[in-house]
XYZ file of C-alpha atoms in Angstrom:
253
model
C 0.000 0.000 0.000
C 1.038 3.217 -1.402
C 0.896 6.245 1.751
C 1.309 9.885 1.274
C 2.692 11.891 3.994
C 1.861 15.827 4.450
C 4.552 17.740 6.665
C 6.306 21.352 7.022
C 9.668 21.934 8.505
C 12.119 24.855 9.181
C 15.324 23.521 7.143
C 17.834 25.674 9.368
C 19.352 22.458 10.850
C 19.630 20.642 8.029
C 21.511 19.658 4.739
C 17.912 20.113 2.698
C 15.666 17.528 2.327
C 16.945 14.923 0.437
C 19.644 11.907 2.544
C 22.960 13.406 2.127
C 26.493 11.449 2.837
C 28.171 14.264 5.031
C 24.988 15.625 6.683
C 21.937 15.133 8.531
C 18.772 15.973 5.906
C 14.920 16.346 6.793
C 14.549 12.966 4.872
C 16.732 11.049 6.695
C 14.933 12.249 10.224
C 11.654 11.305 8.909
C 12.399 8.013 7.644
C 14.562 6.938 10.698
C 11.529 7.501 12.635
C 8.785 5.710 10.477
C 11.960 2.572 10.228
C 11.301 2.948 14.562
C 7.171 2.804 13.962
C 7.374 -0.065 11.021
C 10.468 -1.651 13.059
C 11.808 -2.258 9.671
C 13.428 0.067 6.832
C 11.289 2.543 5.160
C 12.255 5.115 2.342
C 9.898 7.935 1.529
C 10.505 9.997 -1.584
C 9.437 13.868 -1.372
C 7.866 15.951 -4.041
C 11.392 17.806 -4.585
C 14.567 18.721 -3.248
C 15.092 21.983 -0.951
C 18.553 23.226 -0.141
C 20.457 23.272 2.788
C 18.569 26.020 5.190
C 15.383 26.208 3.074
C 12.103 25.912 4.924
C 8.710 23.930 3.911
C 5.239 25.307 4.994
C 4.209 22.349 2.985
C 6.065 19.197 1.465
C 4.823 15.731 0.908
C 6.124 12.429 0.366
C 5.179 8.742 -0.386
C 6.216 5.757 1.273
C 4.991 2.092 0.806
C 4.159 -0.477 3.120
C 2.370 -4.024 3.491
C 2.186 -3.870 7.154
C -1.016 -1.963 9.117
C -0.139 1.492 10.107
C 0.422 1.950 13.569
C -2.529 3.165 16.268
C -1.847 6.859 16.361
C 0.763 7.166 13.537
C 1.043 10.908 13.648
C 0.856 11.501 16.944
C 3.934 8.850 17.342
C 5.542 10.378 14.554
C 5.907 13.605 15.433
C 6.904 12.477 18.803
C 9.944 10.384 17.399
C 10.570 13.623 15.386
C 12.665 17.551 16.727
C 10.093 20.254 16.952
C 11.660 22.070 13.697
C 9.836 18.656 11.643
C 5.628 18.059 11.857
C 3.957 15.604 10.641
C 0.221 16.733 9.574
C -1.035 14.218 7.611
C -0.710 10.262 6.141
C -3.499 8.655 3.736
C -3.578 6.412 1.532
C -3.272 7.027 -2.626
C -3.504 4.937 -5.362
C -0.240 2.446 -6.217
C 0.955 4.937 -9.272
C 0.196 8.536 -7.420
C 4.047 9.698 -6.853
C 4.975 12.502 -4.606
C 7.666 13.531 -7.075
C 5.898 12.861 -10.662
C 2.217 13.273 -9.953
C 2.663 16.886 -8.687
C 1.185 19.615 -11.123
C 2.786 22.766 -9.326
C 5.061 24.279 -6.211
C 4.869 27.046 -4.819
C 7.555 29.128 -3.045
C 8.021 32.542 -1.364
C 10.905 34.530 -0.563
C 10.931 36.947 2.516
C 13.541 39.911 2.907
C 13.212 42.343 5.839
C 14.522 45.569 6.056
C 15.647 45.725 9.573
C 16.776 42.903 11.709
C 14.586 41.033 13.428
C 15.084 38.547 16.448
C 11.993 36.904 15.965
C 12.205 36.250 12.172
C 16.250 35.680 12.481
C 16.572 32.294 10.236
C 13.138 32.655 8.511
C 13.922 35.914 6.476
C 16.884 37.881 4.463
C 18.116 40.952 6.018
C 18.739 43.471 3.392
C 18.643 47.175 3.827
C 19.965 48.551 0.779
C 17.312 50.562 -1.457
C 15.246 48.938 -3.770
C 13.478 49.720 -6.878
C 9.910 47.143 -6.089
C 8.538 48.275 -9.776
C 11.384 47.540 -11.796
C 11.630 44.382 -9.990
C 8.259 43.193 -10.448
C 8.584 44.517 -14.268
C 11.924 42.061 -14.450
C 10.143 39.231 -12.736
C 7.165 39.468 -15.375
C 9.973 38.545 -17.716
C 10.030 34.979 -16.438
C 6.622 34.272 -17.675
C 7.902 35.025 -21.306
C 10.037 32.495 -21.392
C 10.456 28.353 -20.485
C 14.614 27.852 -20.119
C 15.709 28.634 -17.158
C 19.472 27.620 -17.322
C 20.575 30.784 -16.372
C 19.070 29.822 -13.096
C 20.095 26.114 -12.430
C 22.728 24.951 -10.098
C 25.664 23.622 -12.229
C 26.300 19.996 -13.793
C 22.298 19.386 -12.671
C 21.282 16.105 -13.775
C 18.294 17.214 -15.341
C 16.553 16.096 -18.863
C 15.593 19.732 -19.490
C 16.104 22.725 -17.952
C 12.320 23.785 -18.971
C 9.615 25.295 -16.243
C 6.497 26.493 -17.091
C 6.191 29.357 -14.305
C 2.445 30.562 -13.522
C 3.254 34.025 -11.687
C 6.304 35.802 -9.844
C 5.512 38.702 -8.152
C 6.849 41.066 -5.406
C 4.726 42.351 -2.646
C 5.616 44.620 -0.142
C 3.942 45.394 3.641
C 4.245 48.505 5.321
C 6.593 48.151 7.016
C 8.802 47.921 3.687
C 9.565 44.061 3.925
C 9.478 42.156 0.636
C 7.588 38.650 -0.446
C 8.504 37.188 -3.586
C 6.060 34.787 -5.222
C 6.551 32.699 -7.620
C 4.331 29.277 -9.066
C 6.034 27.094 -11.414
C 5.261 23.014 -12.708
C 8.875 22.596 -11.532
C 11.796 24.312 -10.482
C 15.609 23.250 -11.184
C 17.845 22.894 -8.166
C 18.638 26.733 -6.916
C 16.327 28.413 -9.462
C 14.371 30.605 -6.756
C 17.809 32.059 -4.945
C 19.192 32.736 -8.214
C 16.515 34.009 -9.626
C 15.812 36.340 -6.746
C 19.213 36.690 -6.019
C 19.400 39.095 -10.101
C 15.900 40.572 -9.519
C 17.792 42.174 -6.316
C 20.331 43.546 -8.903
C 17.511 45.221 -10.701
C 16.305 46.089 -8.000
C 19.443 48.278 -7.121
C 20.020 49.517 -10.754
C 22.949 47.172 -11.406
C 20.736 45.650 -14.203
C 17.722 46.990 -16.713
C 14.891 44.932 -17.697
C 16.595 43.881 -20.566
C 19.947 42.925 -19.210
C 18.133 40.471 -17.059
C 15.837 39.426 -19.875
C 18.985 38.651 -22.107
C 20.218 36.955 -18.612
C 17.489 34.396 -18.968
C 18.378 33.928 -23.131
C 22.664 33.230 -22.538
C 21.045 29.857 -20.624
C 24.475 30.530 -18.540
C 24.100 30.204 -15.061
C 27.676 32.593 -14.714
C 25.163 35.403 -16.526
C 22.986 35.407 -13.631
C 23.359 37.133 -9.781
C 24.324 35.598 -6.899
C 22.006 33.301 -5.180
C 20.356 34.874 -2.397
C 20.386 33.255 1.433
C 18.727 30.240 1.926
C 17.126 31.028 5.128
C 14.881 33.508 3.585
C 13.005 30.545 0.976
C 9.877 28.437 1.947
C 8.303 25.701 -0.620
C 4.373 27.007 0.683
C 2.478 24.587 -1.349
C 2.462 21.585 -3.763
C -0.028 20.953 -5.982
C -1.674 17.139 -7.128
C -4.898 16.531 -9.192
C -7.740 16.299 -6.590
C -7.735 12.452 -7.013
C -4.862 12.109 -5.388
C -6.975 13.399 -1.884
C -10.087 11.065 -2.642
C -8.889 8.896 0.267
C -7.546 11.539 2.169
C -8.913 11.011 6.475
C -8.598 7.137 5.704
C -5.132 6.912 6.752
C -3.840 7.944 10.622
């Protein structure tokens, strides 16, 4: 039987989601603790890869299993389980829903501050410096022009394609001045949202025009681009399946 698990985590302790040789990752945590509950191994496989530092409001995985699920799974979960890691949610899906493949869309945000802030230390981007929020938000409607995203991608990715159809990126700002970028895509390559905020902040500061950062996008050149901002400043927010996926959703623990 095919289970999907629904949890959040802050990523500040670990070396991103995915079981890493040299560090402890969110994946490894969560399956040690099912391998307790199961008393045998069990892998899960997560809808994608976050960095090192990067935070999930949302993320869900799949694991499979012919034994029962224990009596009060999540509640014995998420006591195996640091407080930076929940657990929300396990029910059963259908033997060829994948966490990975099935997904239609993520969703991600980006916070910068503008001050520092003890209570959002680790959970937000500190940058003062002046910023143009138009021009940015001009630049970022760029990325819905086009579907390479090279320019963006971690180096000697493994990847098929370096395609993404993006739905919307968007800056919004609160009062107080601090900054949420939002951006919706069917997939994202491995460091596309830091890079890709990382040059809108250039734009943002008049090192680049629109369409420097437009021709950015076209050199598919990843050395083109801006630096990749923080990591403690991304959350994934919310994946996205076909509502089939949920039919058995409340079945499970």
């Amino acid at each position: 039987m095919r289970y999907f698990l629904e949890l959040a985590y802050r990523g500040t302790n670990y070396h991103g989601w995915q079981r890493q040789p040299n560090g402890l990752s969110v994946q490894e945590v969560v399956e040690n603790a099912l391998t307790i509950l199961f008393r045998l191994p069990v892998a899960i496989v997560g809808s994608g890869r976050t960095d090192t530092g990067v935070h999930a409001g949302q993320q869900f995985a799949h694991f499979e299993t012919d034994q029962p699920l224990p009596g009060n799974l999540l509640r014995s979960i998420n006591s195996l389980i640091p407080n930076d890691i929940a657990v929300y949610d396990c029910f059963p899906v259908r033997s060829d829903d994948h966490a990975r493949y099935t997904a239609t869309f993520r969703y991600y945000q980006y916070q910068i501050i503008r001050r520092k802030d003890p209570f959002r230390d680790g959970l937000a981007y500190v940058f003062t410096l002046p910023l143009d929020i138009e021009r940015m938000n001009e630049a970022a409607n760029q990325l819905l022009h086009h579907t390479d995203f090279e320019s963006f991608s971690k180096v000697k990715t493994d990847v098929k394609t370096f395609n993404c159809r993006i739905d919307f990126a968007y800056w919004v700002t609160d009062p107080a001045g601090n900054l949420t970028f939002h951006i919706k895509a069917d997939r994202f390559l491995r460091g596309m949202v830091r890079a890709v905020v990382g040059t809108l902040l250039d734009v943002g500061q008049g090192r680049l025009s629109i369409d420097e950062f437009d021709r950015i996008i076209l050199a598919r050149d990843r050395k083109k681009a801006g630096r990749a901002a923080p990591a403690d400043g991304l959350s994934l927010v919310e994946v996205g399946y076909p509502a089939e996926v949920f039919a058995q959703k409340g079945k499970g623990s």
